CSV table of C-alpha atoms in Angstrom, one decimal:
chain,number,residue,atom,x,y,z
Y,1,MET,CA,3.8,-27.8,6.4
Y,2,THR,CA,0.8,-30.2,4.8
Y,3,GLY,CA,-0.4,-30.1,1.0
Y,4,ALA,CA,-3.7,-30.0,2.3
Y,5,ARG,CA,-3.4,-27.8,5.2
Y,6,ARG,CA,-1.3,-25.4,3.0
Y,7,VAL,CA,-4.2,-25.9,0.5
Y,8,ILE,CA,-6.6,-24.5,3.3
Y,9,ALA,CA,-4.2,-22.1,3.6
Y,10,LEU,CA,-4.4,-20.7,0.5
Y,11,VAL,CA,-8.4,-20.6,0.2
Y,12,LEU,CA,-8.0,-19.0,4.2
Y,13,LEU,CA,-5.6,-15.7,2.6
Y,14,GLY,CA,-7.7,-15.2,-0.1
Y,15,GLY,CA,-10.5,-15.0,2.2
Y,16,VAL,CA,-8.7,-12.5,4.2
Y,17,PHE,CA,-8.8,-10.3,0.7
Y,18,VAL,CA,-12.7,-10.9,0.3
Y,19,MET,CA,-12.9,-9.7,3.3
Y,20,GLU,CA,-11.3,-7.0,2.7
Y,21,GLY,CA,-12.9,-6.0,-0.6
Y,22,TYR,CA,-16.5,-6.6,0.7
Y,23,ASP,CA,-15.4,-3.7,3.1
Y,24,LEU,CA,-14.1,-1.3,0.7
Y,25,ASN,CA,-17.8,-1.2,-0.5
Y,26,ALA,CA,-20.0,-1.3,1.9
Y,27,MET,CA,-19.1,2.8,2.6
Y,28,ALA,CA,-19.8,3.7,-1.3
Y,29,LEU,CA,-22.9,1.3,-0.5
Y,30,ALA,CA,-23.8,3.3,2.2
Y,31,VAL,CA,-23.6,6.3,1.6
Y,32,PRO,CA,-26.8,6.9,-0.8
Y,33,ARG,CA,-28.7,5.2,2.0
Y,34,LEU,CA,-27.1,7.7,4.8
Y,35,GLN,CA,-28.9,11.1,3.7
Y,36,GLY,CA,-32.6,9.8,3.7
Y,37,ALA,CA,-31.4,7.4,7.5
Y,38,LEU,CA,-29.6,10.0,9.3
Y,39,GLY,CA,-29.5,13.0,7.2
Y,40,LEU,CA,-25.3,12.4,6.2
Y,41,GLU,CA,-25.4,14.1,2.4
Y,42,PRO,CA,-23.0,12.1,0.9
Y,43,ALA,CA,-20.8,14.8,-0.3
Y,44,ARG,CA,-19.5,15.4,2.6
Y,45,PHE,CA,-18.5,11.2,3.1
Y,46,GLY,CA,-15.2,12.3,0.6
Y,47,TRP,CA,-12.6,12.1,4.6
Y,48,VAL,CA,-14.2,9.5,5.5
Y,49,PHE,CA,-13.7,7.5,2.5
Y,50,THR,CA,-9.7,8.7,2.9
Y,51,ALA,CA,-9.7,7.9,6.5
Y,52,LEU,CA,-9.4,4.3,5.7
Y,53,LEU,CA,-6.6,4.8,3.2
Y,54,VAL,CA,-5.2,6.7,5.5
Y,55,GLY,CA,-5.1,4.4,8.4
Y,56,ILE,CA,-4.4,1.1,5.5
Y,57,GLY,CA,-1.1,3.8,4.7
Y,58,VAL,CA,-0.1,4.2,8.1
Y,59,GLY,CA,-0.4,0.3,9.1
Y,60,GLY,CA,0.9,-0.7,6.2
Y,61,ALA,CA,4.2,1.1,6.4
Y,62,THR,CA,4.7,0.5,10.7
Y,63,LEU,CA,3.6,-3.2,11.5
Y,64,ALA,CA,3.5,-4.6,8.0
Y,65,PRO,CA,7.0,-5.2,7.7
Y,66,LEU,CA,6.9,-6.4,11.2
Y,67,GLY,CA,5.7,-9.8,9.6
Y,68,ASP,CA,9.7,-10.0,7.6
Y,69,ARG,CA,10.8,-10.1,11.1
Y,70,LEU,CA,8.6,-12.1,13.3
Y,71,GLY,CA,6.6,-14.3,11.2
Y,72,ARG,CA,3.6,-13.8,8.7
Y,73,ARG,CA,0.7,-15.4,11.2
Y,74,PRO,CA,0.3,-12.4,14.5
Y,75,LEU,CA,0.2,-10.5,12.5
Y,76,ILE,CA,-2.6,-11.7,9.7
Y,77,VAL,CA,-4.8,-13.2,13.1
Y,78,PHE,CA,-4.3,-10.0,14.9
Y,79,GLY,CA,-5.3,-7.8,11.9
Y,80,CYS,CA,-7.9,-10.3,11.2
Y,81,LEU,CA,-9.3,-9.4,14.8
Y,82,GLY,CA,-9.2,-5.9,14.0
Y,83,VAL,CA,-10.8,-5.2,11.4
Y,84,ALA,CA,-13.9,-7.4,13.1
Y,85,LEU,CA,-13.7,-5.0,16.1
Y,86,SER,CA,-13.4,-2.0,13.8
Y,87,THR,CA,-16.1,-2.9,10.7
Y,88,LEU,CA,-19.0,-3.6,14.0
Y,89,ALA,CA,-18.5,-0.8,15.7
Y,90,THR,CA,-18.6,1.2,12.3
Y,91,SER,CA,-22.4,0.4,12.4
Y,92,LEU,CA,-23.6,2.4,15.4
Y,93,ALA,CA,-22.4,5.5,13.9
Y,94,THR,CA,-24.5,8.5,13.6
Y,95,SER,CA,-21.5,11.2,12.5
Y,96,ILE,CA,-19.2,11.9,10.2
Y,97,PRO,CA,-17.1,12.3,12.6
Y,98,ALA,CA,-17.7,8.9,14.7
Y,99,PHE,CA,-17.3,8.2,10.5
Y,100,LEU,CA,-14.3,9.0,9.9
Y,101,VAL,CA,-12.7,7.4,13.2
Y,102,TRP,CA,-13.6,3.9,12.8
Y,103,ARG,CA,-12.7,4.0,9.7
Y,104,PHE,CA,-9.0,4.7,10.6
Y,105,LEU,CA,-9.0,2.2,12.3
Y,106,THR,CA,-10.5,-0.6,9.8
Y,107,GLY,CA,-7.7,0.9,7.5
Y,108,PHE,CA,-5.2,0.8,10.5
Y,109,ALA,CA,-5.1,-3.3,10.8
Y,110,LEU,CA,-5.6,-3.7,7.6
Y,111,GLY,CA,-3.2,-2.3,6.5
Y,112,ALA,CA,-1.1,-4.2,8.4
Y,113,CYS,CA,-2.8,-7.4,7.8
Y,114,LEU,CA,-2.6,-7.3,4.0
Y,115,PRO,CA,1.1,-6.7,2.8
Y,116,ASN,CA,1.8,-10.2,4.7
Y,117,VAL,CA,-1.2,-12.0,3.4
Y,118,SER,CA,0.3,-11.9,0.1
Y,119,ALA,CA,3.9,-12.1,1.3
Y,120,LEU,CA,3.0,-15.6,2.8
Y,121,SER,CA,0.8,-16.8,-0.3
Y,122,ALA,CA,4.2,-16.0,-2.5
Y,123,GLU,CA,5.7,-18.1,0.3
Y,124,LEU,CA,3.3,-20.5,0.2
Y,125,ALA,CA,3.1,-20.5,-3.9
Y,126,PRO,CA,5.6,-23.1,-6.5
Y,127,GLU,CA,7.8,-20.2,-8.0
Y,128,ARG,CA,6.5,-20.5,-11.6
Y,129,LEU,CA,3.1,-20.1,-10.2
Y,130,ARG,CA,3.7,-17.5,-7.7
Y,131,ALA,CA,2.4,-14.5,-9.7
Y,132,THR,CA,-0.7,-15.9,-10.4
Y,133,LEU,CA,-1.4,-18.2,-7.4
Y,134,MET,CA,-0.8,-14.5,-5.4
Y,135,SER,CA,-2.8,-13.0,-7.8
Y,136,VAL,CA,-5.7,-15.7,-7.7
Y,137,VAL,CA,-6.0,-15.2,-3.6
Y,138,SER,CA,-6.3,-11.0,-3.9
Y,139,ALA,CA,-8.5,-12.0,-6.5
Y,140,GLY,CA,-10.9,-12.1,-3.1
Y,141,ILE,CA,-10.7,-8.6,-3.2
Y,142,PRO,CA,-13.1,-7.7,-6.4
Y,143,LEU,CA,-14.5,-10.9,-5.0
Y,144,GLY,CA,-15.8,-9.4,-2.3
Y,145,LEU,CA,-16.5,-6.3,-3.5
Y,146,ALA,CA,-18.9,-7.8,-6.7
Y,147,ALA,CA,-20.4,-9.6,-3.5
Y,148,ALA,CA,-21.1,-6.5,-1.7
Y,149,GLY,CA,-23.1,-4.7,-4.1
Y,150,LEU,CA,-24.9,-7.8,-5.6
Y,151,LEU,CA,-26.0,-8.5,-1.9
Y,152,THR,CA,-27.2,-4.7,-1.0
Y,153,PRO,CA,-30.4,-5.1,-1.7
Y,154,VAL,CA,-30.8,-8.2,0.6
Y,155,VAL,CA,-28.7,-6.7,3.6
Y,156,VAL,CA,-30.1,-3.6,3.7
Y,157,ALA,CA,-33.1,-5.5,3.6
Y,158,ALA,CA,-32.7,-7.1,6.3
Y,159,GLY,CA,-30.5,-5.1,8.3
Y,160,GLY,CA,-31.0,-1.3,7.3
Y,161,TRP,CA,-27.9,-0.1,6.5
Y,162,GLN,CA,-25.8,-1.2,9.3
Y,163,GLY,CA,-26.5,-4.7,8.0
Y,164,LEU,CA,-23.6,-3.4,6.0
Y,165,PHE,CA,-21.0,-3.6,8.6
Y,166,VAL,CA,-22.2,-6.4,10.3
Y,167,VAL,CA,-21.3,-8.5,7.4
Y,168,PRO,CA,-17.7,-7.7,7.1
Y,169,GLY,CA,-17.2,-7.8,11.1
Y,170,LEU,CA,-18.6,-11.3,11.2
Y,171,PHE,CA,-16.7,-12.9,8.5
Y,172,ALA,CA,-13.7,-10.9,9.9
Y,173,GLY,CA,-13.6,-12.6,13.2
Y,174,LEU,CA,-14.5,-15.7,11.9
Y,175,LEU,CA,-12.2,-15.4,9.4
Y,176,ALA,CA,-9.4,-15.1,12.4
Y,177,LEU,CA,-10.0,-17.7,14.3
Y,178,ALA,CA,-9.3,-20.1,11.8
Y,179,LEU,CA,-6.3,-18.7,11.0
Y,180,GLY,CA,-5.6,-18.0,13.7
Y,181,PHE,CA,-5.8,-22.5,14.1
Y,182,THR,CA,-4.4,-23.2,10.7
Y,183,LEU,CA,-1.1,-21.2,11.0
Y,184,THR,CA,-0.2,-22.3,14.0
Y,185,ALA,CA,2.3,-24.7,12.4
Y,186,PHE,CA,4.1,-22.8,9.6
Y,187,VAL,CA,6.7,-20.8,10.2
Y,188,PRO,CA,8.5,-18.5,7.2
Y,189,PRO,CA,11.5,-19.9,6.9
Y,190,ALA,CA,12.8,-16.4,6.6
Y,191,ALA,CA,11.0,-15.2,10.1
Y,192,GLY,CA,13.3,-14.2,12.5
Y,193,SER,CA,16.6,-15.0,10.7
Y,194,PRO,CA,19.1,-13.2,13.1
Y,195,GLU,CA,20.8,-11.2,10.0
Y,196,ARG,CA,17.4,-9.6,8.6
Y,197,PRO,CA,17.5,-5.5,9.3
Y,198,LYS,CA,15.2,-4.3,11.2
Y,199,ALA,CA,13.5,-1.4,9.3
Y,200,PRO,CA,13.9,-3.6,6.1
Y,201,GLN,CA,11.8,-1.0,4.1
Y,202,PHE,CA,14.6,1.8,4.3
Y,203,GLU,CA,16.5,-0.7,2.9
Y,204,LEU,CA,13.6,0.1,-0.9
Y,205,PHE,CA,14.8,3.6,-0.8
Y,206,ARG,CA,18.0,3.1,-1.6
Y,207,THR,CA,20.3,1.4,-4.8
Y,208,PRO,CA,19.2,-0.8,-5.9
Y,209,TRP,CA,15.5,-1.2,-5.5
Y,210,LEU,CA,15.4,1.9,-5.4
Y,211,LEU,CA,14.5,1.9,-8.7
Y,212,PRO,CA,12.1,-1.4,-9.0
Y,213,PHE,CA,10.7,0.1,-5.7
Y,214,THR,CA,10.1,3.7,-7.5
Y,215,VAL,CA,8.2,2.2,-9.5
Y,216,VAL,CA,5.9,-0.3,-8.6
Y,217,ALA,CA,5.0,2.8,-5.9
Y,218,ALA,CA,3.9,4.6,-8.6
Y,219,ALA,CA,2.3,2.3,-10.4
Y,220,LEU,CA,0.2,0.9,-7.0
Y,221,ALA,CA,-0.2,5.0,-6.7
Y,222,LEU,CA,-2.4,6.2,-9.9
Y,223,ASN,CA,-4.4,2.8,-9.8
Y,224,ALA,CA,-5.2,3.3,-5.9
Y,225,MET,CA,-6.9,6.7,-7.2
Y,226,ASN,CA,-8.1,5.0,-9.5
Y,227,LEU,CA,-9.6,2.1,-8.1
Y,228,TYR,CA,-10.5,4.6,-4.5
Y,229,PHE,CA,-12.3,7.0,-6.9
Y,230,LEU,CA,-14.5,5.1,-8.6
Y,231,ASN,CA,-15.3,1.9,-6.2
Y,232,SER,CA,-16.0,5.2,-3.5
Y,233,TRP,CA,-17.9,7.4,-6.1
Y,234,LEU,CA,-19.3,4.4,-8.8
Y,235,PRO,CA,-23.0,3.7,-6.4
Y,236,THR,CA,-23.1,7.4,-6.0
Y,237,VAL,CA,-23.1,8.4,-10.1
Y,238,LEU,CA,-24.5,6.1,-11.6
Y,239,PRO,CA,-28.0,7.2,-10.2
Y,240,LYS,CA,-27.6,10.6,-12.3
Y,241,ALA,CA,-27.1,8.2,-15.3
Y,242,GLY,CA,-30.9,6.9,-14.4
Y,243,PHE,CA,-30.0,3.7,-13.0
Y,244,SER,CA,-31.7,3.1,-10.8
Y,245,LEU,CA,-30.1,2.5,-6.5
Y,246,ASP,CA,-30.3,-0.9,-6.7
Y,247,ALA,CA,-29.4,-1.8,-9.8
Y,248,ALA,CA,-26.8,0.9,-9.6
Y,249,ALA,CA,-25.3,-1.0,-6.7
Y,250,ARG,CA,-25.8,-4.6,-9.1
Y,251,VAL,CA,-23.1,-2.8,-11.7
Y,252,ALA,CA,-21.0,-1.9,-9.1
Y,253,GLY,CA,-20.9,-5.9,-8.5
Y,254,ILE,CA,-20.9,-7.1,-11.8
Y,255,VAL,CA,-17.6,-5.4,-13.0
Y,256,GLN,CA,-15.8,-6.9,-10.1
Y,257,LEU,CA,-16.9,-10.1,-11.7
Y,258,ALA,CA,-15.2,-8.9,-14.4
Y,259,GLY,CA,-11.8,-8.1,-12.3
Y,260,LEU,CA,-11.8,-10.9,-11.3
Y,261,ALA,CA,-11.0,-12.2,-14.6
Y,262,PHE,CA,-9.4,-9.7,-15.9
Y,263,GLY,CA,-6.8,-9.5,-12.9
Y,264,ILE,CA,-6.0,-13.3,-12.9
Y,265,ALA,CA,-5.8,-12.9,-17.3
Y,266,VAL,CA,-2.8,-10.2,-16.9
Y,267,SER,CA,-1.3,-12.3,-14.1
Y,268,VAL,CA,-1.2,-15.4,-15.8
Y,269,LEU,CA,0.6,-13.4,-18.7
Y,270,ILE,CA,3.2,-12.1,-15.8
Y,271,ASP,CA,3.9,-14.9,-14.8
Y,272,ARG,CA,4.1,-16.8,-18.5
Y,273,TRP,CA,4.6,-14.2,-20.9
Y,274,ARG,CA,6.4,-11.0,-20.3
Y,275,PRO,CA,5.0,-8.8,-17.5
Y,276,GLY,CA,5.9,-5.5,-19.2
Y,277,PRO,CA,4.1,-5.4,-22.5
Y,278,THR,CA,0.8,-7.3,-19.9
Y,279,LEU,CA,0.8,-3.8,-17.8
Y,280,VAL,CA,1.5,-1.1,-20.5
Y,281,GLY,CA,-1.6,-2.8,-22.6
Y,282,ALA,CA,-4.2,-3.6,-19.3
Y,283,PHE,CA,-4.0,-0.2,-18.5
Y,284,ALA,CA,-4.6,1.2,-21.8
Y,285,LEU,CA,-7.5,-0.2,-22.9
Y,286,MET,CA,-8.5,1.0,-19.4
Y,287,ALA,CA,-8.0,4.3,-20.4
Y,288,ALA,CA,-9.6,3.9,-23.4
Y,289,CYS,CA,-12.9,2.3,-22.0
Y,290,PHE,CA,-13.1,5.8,-20.1
Y,291,VAL,CA,-12.9,8.0,-22.7
Y,292,ALA,CA,-15.4,5.7,-24.2
Y,293,ILE,CA,-17.6,6.9,-21.2
Y,294,GLY,CA,-17.3,10.2,-21.7
Y,295,ALA,CA,-18.0,10.3,-25.5
Y,296,THR,CA,-21.6,9.0,-25.3
Y,297,VAL,CA,-24.5,9.0,-24.0
Y,298,PRO,CA,-25.5,7.1,-20.8
Y,299,ASP,CA,-26.7,3.4,-21.2
Y,300,PRO,CA,-27.0,0.9,-18.7
Y,301,THR,CA,-26.0,-2.0,-21.6
Y,302,ARG,CA,-23.0,0.2,-23.4
Y,303,TRP,CA,-21.5,1.6,-20.4
Y,304,THR,CA,-21.9,-1.6,-18.0
Y,305,LEU,CA,-19.8,-3.1,-20.4
Y,306,LEU,CA,-16.9,-0.8,-20.6
Y,307,LEU,CA,-17.1,-0.1,-16.8
Y,308,MET,CA,-16.7,-3.7,-16.4
Y,309,VAL,CA,-13.1,-3.5,-18.3
Y,310,GLY,CA,-12.9,0.3,-16.9
Y,311,VAL,CA,-13.9,-0.4,-12.8
Y,312,GLY,CA,-12.7,-4.0,-13.9
Y,313,GLY,CA,-9.2,-3.5,-14.9
Y,314,ALA,CA,-8.4,-1.3,-11.9
Y,315,SER,CA,-9.1,-4.3,-9.5
Y,316,ALA,CA,-6.8,-5.5,-12.2
Y,317,GLY,CA,-4.5,-3.8,-11.1
Y,318,GLY,CA,-4.8,-3.9,-7.7
Y,319,MET,CA,-4.2,-8.2,-7.8
Y,320,ALA,CA,-1.6,-7.3,-10.0
Y,321,LEU,CA,0.8,-5.6,-9.0
Y,322,PRO,CA,1.5,-7.0,-5.2
Y,323,ALA,CA,2.1,-10.2,-6.9
Y,324,LEU,CA,4.8,-8.2,-9.6
Y,325,CYS,CA,7.0,-7.6,-5.9
Y,326,ALA,CA,7.4,-10.9,-6.3
Y,327,TYR,CA,10.2,-11.0,-9.5
Y,328,LEU,CA,10.6,-7.7,-8.7
Y,329,PHE,CA,12.2,-8.7,-4.6
Y,330,PRO,CA,14.0,-11.3,-3.1
Y,331,PRO,CA,11.7,-12.1,0.1
Y,332,ARG,CA,13.3,-11.1,2.9
Y,333,LEU,CA,12.2,-7.5,1.4
Y,334,LEU,CA,8.4,-8.7,0.0
Y,335,SER,CA,6.7,-7.6,3.0
Y,336,SER,CA,8.6,-4.3,3.4
Y,337,ALA,CA,7.7,-3.8,-0.4
Y,338,VAL,CA,4.3,-4.6,-1.0
Y,339,GLY,CA,3.7,-2.3,3.5
Y,340,MET,CA,5.5,0.6,1.6
Y,341,GLY,CA,3.9,0.1,-1.8
Y,342,VAL,CA,0.2,0.3,-0.4
Y,343,LEU,CA,1.9,3.2,2.0
Y,344,ILE,CA,3.3,5.2,-1.0
Y,345,GLY,CA,0.4,4.1,-3.3
Y,346,ARG,CA,-2.5,5.4,-0.5
Y,347,ILE,CA,-1.3,9.4,-1.5
Y,348,GLY,CA,-3.2,8.1,-5.3
Y,349,ALA,CA,-6.1,6.7,-3.3
Y,350,PHE,CA,-6.8,9.7,-1.3
Y,351,LEU,CA,-6.5,11.6,-3.4
Y,352,GLY,CA,-9.8,9.7,-5.4
Y,353,PRO,CA,-11.9,10.0,-2.8
Y,354,LEU,CA,-10.9,14.0,-2.5
Y,355,LEU,CA,-11.7,14.4,-6.5
Y,356,GLY,CA,-14.6,12.7,-6.5
Y,357,GLN,CA,-15.9,15.1,-3.6
Y,358,VAL,CA,-15.0,17.8,-5.0
Y,359,MET,CA,-16.5,17.3,-8.8
Y,360,LEU,CA,-19.6,15.8,-7.1
Y,361,SER,CA,-19.5,18.9,-5.5
Y,362,ALA,CA,-18.9,21.1,-8.9
Y,363,LYS,CA,-22.6,19.4,-10.1
Y,364,VAL,CA,-19.8,17.5,-12.9
Y,365,GLY,CA,-22.1,15.2,-15.0
Y,366,PRO,CA,-20.8,11.2,-14.7
Y,367,ASN,CA,-19.7,11.1,-18.1
Y,368,LEU,CA,-17.0,13.5,-17.4
Y,369,PHE,CA,-17.0,12.1,-14.0
Y,370,LEU,CA,-16.4,8.8,-15.2
Y,371,ALA,CA,-14.3,9.8,-18.6
Y,372,ALA,CA,-12.0,11.1,-15.7
Y,373,ALA,CA,-10.6,8.4,-14.5
Y,374,ALA,CA,-8.6,7.3,-18.1
Y,375,GLY,CA,-5.9,10.2,-17.4
Y,376,PRO,CA,-4.6,7.4,-14.2
Y,377,ALA,CA,-5.1,4.3,-16.2
Y,378,ALA,CA,-3.2,6.1,-19.3
Y,379,LEU,CA,-0.3,7.1,-16.4
Y,380,CYS,CA,0.3,3.9,-15.8
Y,381,ALA,CA,1.2,2.6,-18.6
Y,382,LEU,CA,3.2,4.7,-19.2
Y,383,VAL,CA,4.6,3.9,-15.7
Y,384,CYS,CA,4.3,0.4,-16.8
Y,385,LEU,CA,7.1,1.1,-19.9
Y,386,ALA,CA,10.2,0.9,-17.2
Y,387,ILE,CA,9.4,-2.8,-15.6
Y,388,PRO,CA,11.7,-4.4,-17.5
Y,389,LEU,CA,14.9,-2.1,-16.5
Y,390,ALA,CA,13.4,-2.6,-12.7
Y,391,LEU,CA,13.4,-7.3,-13.5
Y,392,ALA,CA,16.7,-6.4,-15.1
Y,393,VAL,CA,17.6,-5.3,-11.7
Y,394,ARG,CA,16.7,-8.3,-10.0
Y,395,ARG,CA,18.1,-10.5,-12.5
Y,396,GLU,CA,21.6,-9.0,-12.4
Y,397,LEU,CA,21.2,-9.4,-8.6
Y,398,ASP,CA,21.0,-13.1,-8.0
Y,399,ARG,CA,23.8,-13.6,-10.4
Y,400,ALA,CA,25.4,-11.9,-7.4
Y,401,PRO,CA,24.4,-13.0,-4.7
Y,402,ALA,CA,26.6,-12.2,-2.3
Y,403,THR,CA,26.6,-7.8,-3.3
Y,404,VAL,CA,23.3,-8.2,-2.3
């Protein structure tokens, strides 16, 4: 692949994450508006949010590892097409079961696609900048989340709540066409090699890869719990603290832009400094911000600044932790590690929206609701203390490749 085509490929791969971010936020932004349009209570949507995450986990575990054997392109292109069709279909839903089915199918397509996007970005990146470029590409997630929040007033005014799904659906279809053309000439060097195991994901549950995988999967699960807890319910909770619907949507966008900068900064430190202390410090800072929100009266300026670090930090973790996989696992296991990490990480992600649903049903106030996010952030910081041990496994095996 030529240098220019490589750059175009990386930009388009970043576009896949933009599409994911926009799509993830679309449901959260639509929910407060569906009560008036369809008579559907917001508290009933916990399982709809969870259906998307179940789909991502199932797709990540069953289809994504095929990219390690067959190449990344088919999984990425057909995954984008699946997202396009299912997201457009979501705009036609009128009941909770219909939303649930279409969101599951959207998640399934995303799960097949995203781990291969992460792996391919690592394969296209220079080794010394691997984590940084992986994070720059995955920075599309907070960018998409931010775009959804900031554009919501315009999109809803032009196309109603349905427009929140039509926009990412059309974008996903265009990405599928562009990636199908751009990635045609690129075959990952390790894809289809005869010595490659048929089910590489199972290697992650055996020595020597069990420790690194456990660390990254636990961190992904705890961070995903916060990420989906906050992104799913922030537009619903902030109005209870005095924000208007449009102001809450804008804050949901602003905090994602902060997450974009936060994530890139963390990834640069992973590449150029020490991954363990970097991630421990980032998650500890997040926890402190949520504690501060719980201890203060609602104030738009103060809360927005604290949420920029707290919610933005969760988005940054979603960028940096998959990038860390490039240092923990060899290329032959990279898609499998990210895909299986997504699956296990979804255990936490499943719980996030459901926890929010229970708290809303119990009439929990916005202070306590947001302060609850401090718990998973603090636990994530503790898990990241084990990152140096996980990195040592890869270094030891690199010295004796014949034993891997």
